[in-house]
Amino acid sequence: MKVALFVPCYVDQFYPQVGIASLQLLEKLGVKAEFPAAQTCCGQPLANSGCEKDALPIYRHYVDTFSDYDYVVAPSGSCVYHVRKHFDKLEQTPAVQQVRTSAYDLIDFITTVLGVTEIPGTFPHRVGLHLSCHGQRGLHQANESEITPVRDGQLRRLLGSLNGIELTELDRNDECCGFGGTFCVSEAAISARMGQDRVADHERNGTTVLTGGDMSCLMHLEGIVRRRQLPMRVLHAAEILNGTLS
Amino acid sequence: MNHATRAAKFVGDADRTTWHDETLWFVRAKRDKAVYAVPEFQDLRELASQIKDHTLSKLDTYLEQFEEQAKRNGVHIHWAADAAEHNAIILDIIRQHNATRVVKSKSMLTEECHLNPHLLSNGIEVVDTDLGERIIQLRDEAPSHLVLPAIHLKKEDVGETFFKHLGTAKGEVDPQVLTEAARQHLRARFLAAEVAISGVNFAVAETGGVVVCTNEGNADLGVNLAHVHIAAMGIEKLIPRLSDLAVFTRLLARSATGQPVTTYTSHYTKPAAGKEMHIVIVDNGRTKQLGRPDFRASLKCIRCGACMNTCPVYRRSGGHSYDFTVPGPIGAILSPNIDMKKHSSLPFASTLCGSCSDVCPVKIDIHTQLYKWRQVLGEANEIPASKKWSMKLMGRLLTSPKAFGVGGKLARHGIKYLPYSLTHARHFNVWAVARELPTPPKQSFREWYQQQANTPA
């Protein structure tokens, strides 16, 4: 099994520890992933801004970088969703099709491809899970509250297998945090308010460690937590599951 | 003014935003409970979606069948290509009866066509009889929600409006008292009305009849008292058979308000003896949308408003921030069809979280269409030039790993070494108005990875 690690652009630059934790976690689970140095970004920021045409060269670069791998794993459901869904704008060569089907979110890869249901480890904290929309609704990594009251999902199960962990129950299980890519800038006022409401839900319900599978939502929520100087740590789930923190 | 500017104004009143958000979330939660209680709800959604897809694929046939049946029932049928024709036809019918007093039950189509101002300027008194609609009519405002047109108002606002227009006591906020005042005020209008206008929730091709769903019974009161009934319907309101209706009535009220069914589901098939019934069938841009394959499914909408109640952006920005008859996520995919320039910011008033698509009772892929509208707008140069150029620059940067590495380094060092007052200046960096920037790490992941590779094991 030839596996590549895709580290989203902003994770590469601002959250290298998330890339490191992803790499190490995969290794612990028996997968040695490579990091192709030519990688940059999936092109989502441009496409979501209405500039899909300008993003096509980025898509092609992505395909050139990753088409030789059986799986391309990324600690971000949003980027994976973008590759799977929106690379339909490219001519569907075997390489493009390969890249689209091989793209996996880290948690999805661990659960679905590796078939892992439990992670050995201890994390004695009150952990609040932020479900990211693209992973949840786009890649079906967790149940949607619009469909069912059952709050189940891949990450909830994996985190729940850690010793000593306590998952907080939110008032609004899967409401969007308001990041939304360039939305966070073009609709800054609403974006901030949504993030503040999301953090408040965690605060109200006793979260001390806020986590999720998508660093982009967490970057936005962390920005609010730090502005308000709350005693709440914000970590990508890979960091918790890898046992790099306790 | 774009959506973001209007939204920022709304969210500026933090308490009102909290109240607005919680009120609509309450409706969403009620909807969830009602939906969870029906085990076959997802099958119903699928069925409704397929019925609508089918109807739209043969819309011409069903419209002709509907017209033929309705005429056989003794109903006058009128066709309107646009809002102006719709308004002219209705004014003409009213004038033919030398009428001046009209009552109107809820109809978003007549809002879309701006019928009220047209009738008023022609000397016709037109009174909205849905309570929420009447409140905003008195205030000379547009509805801010499809089902809850005055949801942006608190009871204090209503008290103030009724004090001004209906003569209730100043400072009166008791809902019972205010409702009674509205009831007495409307009753007099109902009794005096010569013509009643209604909207149409569903039009049945097989029977030629129209169905109107209300919770207040105001449509029935208007129609049964007046001599003339005019029903205004968009061409997309059709369903093929009467037996299809049950699928939609089960979905509509549950999705809209969490009720098992609306209080009144009234069928109007033919005029009562000695009375007249007219149906105005309106296009007003709908065939244009039908001709856009990517956006055709938006015509399946049954106007339940569930996408608004669930939309985290709508709940915090209010319906007026959309400045379109149909606000919220569905409005954001319908409006650019009508006027791409005016409504160019609406498809961007979303995080693309997808909740709207998941609540939609007819499975419209709303968030996918929002994404697609963005591309159409980008191609048509209807996005801000600054955004367009920064994205072009970003495109260059992100196709070259070298440039990307250098650019990233510059950004990290910028945040690290520039003074906080500069990196977090709200005029240059809107992110930093409410959020801290990430703390830049010493090295990027790629630098770390390279170092590992160079370090002998």
XYZ file of C-alpha atoms in Angstrom:
703
model
C 0.000 0.000 0.000
C 1.586 3.232 -1.194
C 0.290 6.108 0.911
C 0.978 9.825 0.580
C 0.330 12.425 3.229
C -1.281 15.619 1.970
C -0.686 18.466 4.384
C -3.058 21.341 3.564
C -1.348 24.652 2.830
C -2.274 26.439 6.070
C -1.455 23.339 8.172
C 1.977 23.169 6.559
C 2.712 26.785 7.436
C 0.923 27.318 10.734
C 0.184 23.927 12.289
C 3.151 21.653 11.394
C 2.508 19.677 14.592
C -0.762 18.437 13.050
C 1.120 17.099 10.022
C 3.700 15.481 12.298
C 1.004 13.880 14.482
C -0.794 12.570 11.380
C 2.400 11.017 10.042
C 3.285 9.435 13.395
C -0.248 8.191 14.034
C -0.327 6.469 10.657
C 3.060 4.921 11.415
C 1.798 3.565 14.746
C -1.060 1.970 12.854
C 1.392 0.288 10.506
C 1.292 2.686 7.569
C 4.422 4.439 6.391
C 3.245 7.530 4.531
C 5.404 9.657 2.270
C 5.263 13.419 1.982
C 5.723 14.388 -1.683
C 7.594 17.674 -1.477
C 6.028 19.139 -4.623
C 2.574 19.428 -3.028
C 0.969 22.807 -2.374
C -2.810 23.119 -2.025
C -6.029 21.554 -3.344
C -7.273 24.848 -4.809
C -10.390 25.107 -2.679
C -9.911 28.739 -1.564
C -10.046 29.897 -5.177
C -12.933 27.670 -6.218
C -15.084 28.647 -3.237
C -14.520 32.272 -4.170
C -15.964 31.737 -7.638
C -12.572 31.429 -9.356
C -12.678 27.767 -10.285
C -11.036 28.452 -13.654
C -8.008 29.974 -11.926
C -7.842 26.908 -9.701
C -7.539 24.411 -12.558
C -3.711 24.659 -12.787
C -3.581 23.927 -9.036
C -5.836 20.886 -9.540
C -3.504 19.640 -12.299
C -0.471 20.181 -10.100
C -2.206 18.224 -7.335
C -2.957 15.351 -9.713
C 0.643 15.308 -11.003
C 1.919 15.157 -7.443
C -0.360 12.414 -6.144
C -1.504 10.160 -8.983
C 1.088 7.457 -8.241
C -0.314 6.644 -4.813
C -2.918 4.126 -3.690
C -4.153 6.530 -1.019
C -3.695 10.216 -0.341
C -4.469 10.987 3.277
C -5.064 14.473 4.684
C -5.904 15.732 8.178
C -8.786 17.742 6.692
C -12.165 16.554 5.463
C -12.725 19.805 3.649
C -9.758 19.470 1.266
C -10.587 15.818 0.640
C -14.210 16.679 -0.117
C -12.997 19.306 -2.553
C -10.703 16.889 -4.389
C -13.360 14.194 -4.569
C -16.249 16.417 -5.570
C -14.869 19.376 -7.506
C -12.047 17.810 -9.498
C -14.877 16.830 -11.847
C -13.953 20.028 -13.697
C -10.791 18.351 -15.024
C -10.790 15.977 -17.939
C -11.381 12.609 -16.282
C -8.111 10.890 -17.196
C -7.154 7.716 -15.284
C -4.767 9.847 -13.193
C -7.527 12.283 -12.209
C -9.904 9.464 -11.369
C -7.203 7.753 -9.326
C -6.524 10.922 -7.335
C -10.232 11.541 -6.714
C -10.930 8.031 -5.431
C -7.713 7.746 -3.432
C -8.302 10.957 -1.445
C -9.160 10.213 2.190
C -9.600 12.215 5.302
C -7.232 10.912 8.010
C -10.004 9.762 10.360
C -11.981 8.217 7.499
C -8.838 6.398 6.317
C -8.142 5.022 9.787
C -11.753 3.912 10.239
C -12.777 2.754 6.775
C -9.578 1.622 5.065
C -7.562 0.396 8.044
C -10.688 -0.843 9.854
C -9.427 0.490 13.189
C -12.162 0.838 15.816
C -10.086 1.559 18.913
C -6.948 3.553 19.607
C -4.878 2.528 22.616
C -4.137 5.492 24.841
C -5.256 7.670 27.681
C -6.611 11.178 27.548
C -8.260 12.132 30.841
C -9.959 15.353 29.783
C -13.396 16.759 28.993
C -13.202 16.856 25.249
C -15.599 18.757 23.006
C -15.848 17.545 19.439
C -16.373 20.062 16.669
C -17.943 18.286 13.718
C -16.735 19.919 10.541
C -19.426 20.258 7.898
C -17.503 19.022 4.867
C -16.379 15.879 6.647
C -19.720 15.279 8.294
C -22.215 16.112 5.566
C -19.912 15.984 2.567
C -18.051 12.760 3.344
C -20.670 11.267 5.712
C -18.161 10.848 8.540
C -20.855 11.462 11.147
C -24.642 11.413 11.410
C -26.467 14.611 10.509
C -28.895 16.030 13.061
C -31.194 16.967 10.167
C -31.697 13.264 9.539
C -31.412 11.462 12.883
C -31.070 12.188 16.596
C -28.332 9.539 16.925
C -25.037 11.308 17.508
C -22.643 8.812 16.028
C -19.585 9.276 13.874
C -16.098 8.018 13.107
C -14.215 10.504 15.262
C -16.656 10.216 18.175
C -16.055 6.445 18.208
C -12.267 6.710 17.978
C -12.025 9.356 20.682
C -14.455 7.406 22.848
C -12.054 4.443 22.827
C -9.388 6.404 24.714
C -9.105 5.766 28.426
C -10.336 8.452 30.771
C -11.775 10.670 28.086
C -15.110 12.370 28.650
C -16.920 13.746 25.610
C -19.075 16.806 26.182
C -22.605 16.922 24.796
C -23.331 20.147 22.983
C -26.675 21.956 22.774
C -26.281 22.113 19.001
C -24.383 19.020 17.983
C -23.406 19.857 14.447
C -23.866 23.546 13.814
C -21.325 25.164 11.506
C -18.558 27.178 13.202
C -18.655 29.916 10.569
C -15.168 29.550 9.123
C -16.243 28.755 5.569
C -12.935 29.508 3.832
C -12.942 33.026 2.387
C -16.357 33.499 4.071
C -14.401 34.234 7.272
C -13.099 37.385 5.598
C -15.849 38.391 3.163
C -18.571 37.960 5.819
C -16.304 38.614 8.791
C -19.046 39.840 11.149
C -21.327 36.815 10.751
C -18.354 34.439 10.692
C -17.063 35.781 13.997
C -20.492 35.642 15.600
C -20.984 32.028 14.511
C -17.596 31.100 15.950
C -18.358 32.881 19.214
C -21.665 31.011 19.522
C -19.929 27.721 18.796
C -17.268 28.327 21.444
C -19.969 29.422 23.902
C -21.761 26.091 23.429
C -18.532 24.259 24.347
C -17.903 26.574 27.268
C -21.437 26.061 28.607
C -21.082 22.308 28.427
C -17.693 22.042 30.088
C -15.280 21.443 27.221
C -11.660 21.922 28.291
C -10.108 20.486 25.142
C -11.744 21.421 21.872
C -10.962 19.089 18.992
C -12.034 18.044 15.524
C -10.828 16.524 12.297
C -10.421 19.712 10.337
C -7.791 22.268 11.281
C -9.421 25.100 9.325
C -12.495 25.207 11.586
C -10.201 24.785 14.576
C -7.946 27.664 13.478
C -10.999 29.938 13.449
C -12.303 28.658 16.796
C -8.830 28.873 18.338
C -8.642 32.499 17.228
C -11.801 33.192 19.234
C -10.746 31.129 22.250
C -7.449 32.993 22.427
C -9.033 36.405 21.911
C -11.350 35.681 24.820
C -8.466 34.141 26.797
C -10.512 31.094 27.707
C -8.936 28.173 29.569
C -9.616 25.850 26.658
C -7.033 24.028 24.545
C -7.683 23.597 20.837
C -6.103 20.487 19.281
C -6.502 18.538 16.075
C -7.783 15.021 16.792
C -4.597 13.555 15.294
C -2.623 15.156 18.124
C -4.845 13.493 20.725
C -5.037 10.093 19.021
C -1.276 10.069 18.417
C -0.746 10.417 22.151
C 1.646 13.307 21.679
C -0.290 15.218 24.310
C -1.871 14.186 27.544
C -24.970 47.396 -0.563
C -24.031 43.711 -0.409
C -25.187 40.983 1.970
C -22.135 41.275 4.221
C -22.754 44.983 4.861
C -26.439 44.507 5.679
C -25.633 41.436 7.774
C -22.977 43.282 9.758
C -25.602 45.893 10.622
C -28.041 43.235 11.866
C -25.463 41.317 13.891
C -24.295 44.608 15.399
C -27.279 44.358 17.747
C -25.953 41.354 19.660
C -29.036 40.791 21.857
C -31.480 40.917 18.992
C -29.260 38.551 17.019
C -29.242 36.095 19.928
C -33.018 36.290 20.136
C -33.456 35.879 16.365
C -31.054 32.929 16.282
C -32.680 31.185 19.233
C -36.235 31.737 17.965
C -35.460 30.162 14.609
C -33.391 27.397 16.183
C -36.427 26.587 18.311
C -38.425 26.083 15.096
C -35.628 23.955 13.642
C -35.619 21.809 16.825
C -39.399 21.433 16.602
C -38.971 20.341 13.011
C -36.363 17.754 14.034
C -38.688 16.239 16.639
C -41.553 16.008 14.145
C -39.279 14.502 11.520
C -37.672 11.915 13.816
C -41.184 10.746 14.729
C -41.928 9.692 11.137
C -39.792 6.615 10.355
C -40.371 6.907 6.611
C -39.538 10.605 6.454
C -36.433 10.130 4.302
C -38.433 7.975 1.884
C -41.064 10.704 1.693
C -38.352 13.247 0.838
C -37.077 11.026 -1.929
C -40.575 10.469 -3.279
C -41.390 14.184 -3.215
C -38.118 14.970 -4.940
C -38.863 12.463 -7.686
C -42.430 13.715 -8.170
C -41.129 17.268 -8.559
C -38.334 16.194 -10.920
C -40.859 14.361 -13.021
C -43.298 17.271 -13.058
C -40.598 19.740 -14.104
C -39.525 17.416 -16.912
C -43.042 17.546 -18.382
C -44.107 20.935 -17.151
C -45.664 22.019 -20.450
C -47.903 18.944 -20.565
C -49.022 19.316 -16.965
C -49.699 23.036 -17.345
C -51.960 22.368 -20.317
C -53.732 19.570 -18.475
C -54.227 21.851 -15.507
C -55.609 24.670 -17.640
C -58.015 22.364 -19.433
C -59.327 20.848 -16.194
C -59.658 24.206 -14.459
C -61.585 25.684 -17.381
C -63.884 22.662 -17.313
C -64.507 23.492 -13.631
C -65.590 26.981 -14.621
C -62.395 28.744 -13.549
C -60.918 31.609 -15.600
C -57.268 30.981 -16.454
C -54.777 33.776 -17.187
C -51.150 33.484 -18.227
C -48.574 36.052 -17.150
C -45.055 36.078 -18.588
C -43.709 38.485 -15.971
C -44.545 40.570 -12.912
C -45.966 43.464 -14.931
C -48.400 41.185 -16.749
C -49.381 39.510 -13.471
C -50.138 42.872 -11.880
C -52.027 44.160 -14.940
C -54.199 41.036 -15.144
C -55.155 41.233 -11.467
C -55.897 44.965 -11.611
C -58.005 44.337 -14.704
C -60.115 41.658 -12.996
C -60.656 43.926 -9.987
C -61.685 46.825 -12.226
C -64.077 44.673 -14.224
C -66.010 44.233 -10.988
C -65.774 47.914 -10.081
C -64.179 46.759 -6.848
C -61.889 48.825 -4.621
C -61.580 46.663 -1.508
C -59.332 43.605 -1.682
C -58.129 41.157 0.963
C -55.092 39.026 0.301
C -53.886 35.914 2.093
C -50.255 34.899 2.071
C -48.612 34.803 -1.313
C -44.887 35.187 -1.890
C -45.539 35.403 -5.627
C -47.535 38.614 -5.299
C -44.678 39.931 -3.108
C -42.224 38.951 -5.819
C -44.321 40.839 -8.393
C -44.818 43.851 -6.075
C -48.579 43.631 -6.507
C -49.513 45.674 -3.417
C -47.842 48.936 -4.496
C -49.295 48.488 -7.975
C -52.849 48.103 -6.680
C -52.487 50.886 -4.124
C -51.223 53.331 -6.739
C -54.317 52.477 -8.787
C -56.710 53.322 -6.003
C -57.353 49.796 -4.755
C -57.252 49.128 -0.997
C -55.402 45.854 -0.505
C -55.111 44.357 2.977
C -52.859 41.429 3.859
C -54.781 39.101 6.154
C -52.061 36.797 7.432
C -51.201 38.280 10.835
C -47.468 38.464 10.223
C -48.024 39.900 6.763
C -50.431 42.504 8.127
C -47.912 43.607 10.733
C -45.202 44.210 8.165
C -47.667 45.788 5.761
C -48.548 48.350 8.424
C -44.824 49.000 8.905
C -44.247 49.195 5.151
C -41.612 46.465 5.292
C -40.947 43.348 3.257
C -41.345 39.865 4.755
C -38.115 38.604 6.292
C -39.028 34.901 6.129
C -41.214 32.733 3.890
C -43.402 31.240 6.606
C -42.777 33.683 9.457
C -42.809 37.042 7.640
C -42.491 39.144 10.798
C -40.025 36.922 12.665
C -37.546 39.804 12.811
C -39.929 41.702 15.085
C -40.381 41.359 18.840
C -43.740 41.773 20.522
C -42.609 45.243 21.644
C -42.182 46.191 17.984
C -45.659 44.858 17.189
C -47.130 46.764 20.162
C -45.593 49.969 18.865
C -46.947 49.307 15.348
C -50.461 48.576 16.570
C -50.408 51.642 18.830
C -49.602 53.705 15.764
C -52.027 52.075 13.338
C -54.721 50.159 15.219
C -55.190 52.342 18.250
C -54.037 49.927 20.967
C -52.630 51.377 24.177
C -49.061 52.673 24.130
C -46.648 50.080 25.504
C -49.124 47.229 25.067
C -47.140 44.000 24.635
C -49.644 41.328 25.716
C -49.869 38.955 22.708
C -53.503 38.164 23.589
C -54.513 41.824 23.476
C -52.527 42.537 20.321
C -53.934 39.503 18.510
C -57.470 40.482 19.460
C -56.898 43.978 18.107
C -55.651 42.523 14.824
C -58.590 40.125 14.704
C -61.174 42.915 15.092
C -59.347 45.112 12.601
C -59.131 42.316 10.005
C -62.707 41.123 10.509
C -64.033 44.446 9.253
C -61.806 44.175 6.176
C -62.933 40.609 5.479
C -66.599 41.631 5.604
C -66.100 44.576 3.297
C -63.882 42.870 0.713
C -65.201 42.477 -2.809
C -62.226 40.513 -4.111
C -60.014 37.964 -2.326
C -56.529 37.176 -3.578
C -54.704 34.076 -2.447
C -51.478 32.321 -3.227
C -51.231 28.683 -4.201
C -49.260 26.002 -2.372
C -50.050 23.208 -4.793
C -51.871 23.057 -8.114
C -53.139 19.637 -9.154
C -52.952 18.980 -12.901
C -55.373 16.058 -12.721
C -58.198 18.032 -11.074
C -57.468 21.620 -12.095
C -57.817 22.618 -8.455
C -55.480 24.615 -6.234
C -54.556 23.953 -2.609
C -53.788 26.657 -0.063
C -52.256 25.838 3.337
C -52.638 28.304 6.209
C -52.594 28.196 9.977
C -54.995 31.083 10.454
C -57.853 30.214 8.100
C -57.589 33.675 6.633
C -57.549 32.455 3.038
C -60.869 30.644 3.565
C -62.451 33.615 5.276
C -61.440 35.913 2.421
C -62.385 33.577 -0.407
C -65.736 32.538 1.046
C -66.871 36.077 1.803
C -65.787 37.844 -1.377
C -67.535 37.600 -4.717
C -64.315 37.046 -6.663
C -61.340 34.807 -5.842
C -58.046 35.371 -7.661
C -55.362 32.750 -7.035
C -51.827 33.630 -8.140
C -49.481 30.723 -8.809
C -46.004 30.222 -10.208
C -45.728 27.581 -12.908
C -43.626 25.403 -10.597
C -46.484 24.826 -8.131
C -47.875 21.929 -10.137
C -48.090 18.333 -9.013
C -49.537 15.682 -11.323
C -52.226 13.906 -9.307
C -54.398 14.491 -6.272
C -52.903 11.336 -4.757
C -49.439 13.003 -4.860
C -50.654 15.760 -2.578
C -50.467 13.705 0.626
C -46.715 13.293 0.186
C -46.292 17.062 0.163
C -48.733 17.973 2.926
C -46.923 15.510 5.206
C -43.588 17.152 4.384
C -44.606 20.814 4.252
C -45.837 21.513 7.774
C -43.304 19.246 9.465
C -40.436 20.943 7.663
C -41.838 24.435 8.130
C -42.944 24.531 11.751
C -42.803 20.980 13.107
C -46.579 20.602 12.903
C -47.942 17.284 11.605
C -50.088 19.219 9.132
C -51.120 22.851 8.633
C -54.289 23.851 10.464
C -56.134 24.524 7.217
C -55.440 22.707 3.958
C -58.072 24.155 1.649
C -58.936 22.904 -1.803
C -60.368 25.402 -4.290
C -61.582 23.662 -7.402
C -64.487 25.700 -8.731
C -66.327 28.920 -7.933
C -69.378 28.779 -5.658
C -72.705 29.452 -7.344
C -72.908 33.042 -8.564
C -69.230 33.706 -7.816
C -66.067 33.910 -9.903
C -62.719 32.201 -9.604
C -59.574 33.203 -11.497
C -56.154 31.600 -11.553
C -53.171 33.624 -12.775
C -50.329 31.355 -13.875
C -47.022 33.196 -13.726
C -43.607 32.583 -15.253
C -41.539 35.622 -14.204
C -38.131 34.055 -14.807
C -39.048 30.484 -13.953
C -38.632 29.072 -17.466
C -35.249 30.788 -17.592
C -34.234 28.893 -14.445
C -35.744 25.727 -15.921
C -33.343 26.202 -18.805
C -30.301 26.272 -16.506
C -29.540 22.588 -15.885
C -27.385 23.327 -12.814
C -30.132 25.349 -11.145
C -33.314 23.710 -12.422
C -33.852 21.794 -9.177
C -34.377 25.073 -7.303
C -37.858 25.111 -8.883
C -38.783 22.077 -6.773
C -39.014 24.362 -3.729
C -42.316 24.139 -1.812
C -41.556 27.265 0.253
C -41.424 25.611 3.691
C -38.613 27.832 4.946
C -36.751 24.951 6.632
C -33.483 25.990 4.967
C -33.806 29.425 6.564
C -34.484 28.075 10.030
C -31.440 25.834 9.870
C -29.094 28.238 8.095
C -26.555 29.548 10.635
C -25.978 32.599 8.438
C -29.666 33.450 7.992
C -30.313 33.076 11.729
C -27.631 35.634 12.488
C -28.129 38.052 9.624
C -31.929 38.257 9.342
C -34.077 37.945 6.233
C -33.778 41.574 5.177
C -30.030 41.184 4.729
C -30.799 39.187 1.574
C -32.873 41.993 0.025
C -34.897 39.529 -2.040
C -38.485 38.265 -1.749
C -37.257 34.786 -0.884
C -34.402 35.131 1.618
C -32.029 32.518 3.016
C -30.247 29.723 1.169
C -33.076 29.039 -1.301
C -33.393 32.754 -2.055
C -29.658 32.880 -2.700
C -30.012 30.361 -5.540
C -33.264 31.805 -6.924
C -32.285 35.492 -6.884
C -29.270 35.532 -9.258
C -31.560 34.080 -11.910
C -33.700 37.216 -11.700
C -30.897 39.789 -11.415
C -27.313 38.567 -11.347
C -25.781 41.948 -10.672
C -28.055 43.010 -7.852
C -27.881 39.677 -6.041
C -24.265 38.778 -6.777
C -23.274 38.646 -3.097
C -26.000 36.193 -2.023
C -24.390 32.913 -3.158
C -21.400 33.969 -1.033
C -23.573 34.499 2.068
C -22.987 30.890 3.057
C -20.303 28.684 4.558
C -21.513 25.842 2.302
C -22.118 23.800 5.452
C -24.830 21.826 3.656
C -27.444 21.862 6.411
C -29.924 23.496 4.013
C -29.682 20.574 1.598
C -30.137 18.079 4.430
C -33.359 19.651 5.753
C -34.881 20.332 2.345
C -38.041 18.194 2.088
C -37.712 17.937 -1.696
C -33.947 17.336 -1.630
C -32.811 20.437 -3.491
C -28.989 20.418 -3.566
C -28.969 23.987 -2.285
C -25.354 24.255 -1.154
C -24.100 22.661 -4.371
C -26.054 25.251 -6.344
C -24.599 28.032 -4.184
C -21.136 26.799 -5.136
C -22.113 26.675 -8.807
C -23.604 30.179 -8.768
C -20.281 31.427 -7.412
C -18.551 30.095 -10.519
C -21.172 31.667 -12.807
C -20.741 35.000 -11.022
C -16.945 34.727 -11.129
C -17.047 34.096 -14.863
C -19.426 37.017 -15.362
C -17.080 39.322 -13.400
C -19.731 39.900 -10.773
C -17.340 39.342 -7.871
C -15.219 42.132 -6.337
C -12.118 42.905 -8.411
C -9.890 42.698 -5.330
C -11.031 39.139 -4.734
C -10.582 38.209 -8.366
C -7.011 39.502 -8.500
C -5.925 38.101 -5.164
C -7.234 34.712 -6.264
C -5.310 34.962 -9.546
C -2.154 35.749 -7.577
C -2.842 32.888 -5.196
C -3.253 30.597 -8.198
C 0.268 31.473 -9.342
C 1.684 30.939 -5.874
C 0.012 27.583 -5.378
C 1.178 25.992 -8.618
C 4.818 26.481 -7.686
C 6.068 24.577 -4.616
C 9.045 26.938 -4.413
C 6.991 30.127 -4.473
C 4.575 28.517 -1.999
C 7.433 27.759 0.424
C 8.780 31.307 0.193
C 5.316 32.870 0.467
C 4.488 30.780 3.526
C 7.753 31.713 5.182
C 7.112 35.402 4.561
C 3.641 35.100 6.100
C 4.942 33.285 9.177
C 7.765 35.748 9.682
C 5.398 38.626 9.035
C 3.140 37.552 11.887
C 6.117 36.815 14.124
C 8.190 39.938 13.651
C 5.706 42.659 12.785
C 4.165 44.491 15.720
C 0.844 43.108 17.012
C -0.835 46.446 16.331
C -0.030 46.006 12.655
C -0.788 42.292 12.170
C -4.038 42.686 14.114
C -5.063 46.087 12.721
C -8.770 45.762 12.041
C -8.651 48.007 8.990
C -6.117 45.824 7.196
C -7.081 42.476 8.625
C -10.779 41.786 9.214
C -9.917 38.359 10.583
C -8.370 40.053 13.586
C -11.426 42.115 14.517
C -12.725 39.224 16.613
C -10.017 36.549 16.339
C -6.327 36.114 17.131
C -4.030 35.027 14.321
C -2.357 31.640 14.727
C 0.998 31.664 16.508
C 3.594 31.101 13.780
C 5.734 28.002 14.352
C 9.528 27.978 13.975
C 9.404 25.812 10.908
C 6.799 24.619 8.445
C 5.896 20.963 8.145
C 7.875 20.661 4.912
C 10.944 22.153 6.562
C 10.600 19.704 9.439
C 10.123 16.789 7.058
C 13.202 17.765 5.058
C 15.243 18.023 8.238
C 14.114 14.542 9.309
C 15.163 13.153 5.929
C 18.565 14.786 6.250
C 19.103 13.557 9.797
C 20.818 10.138 9.821
C 18.776 7.584 11.764
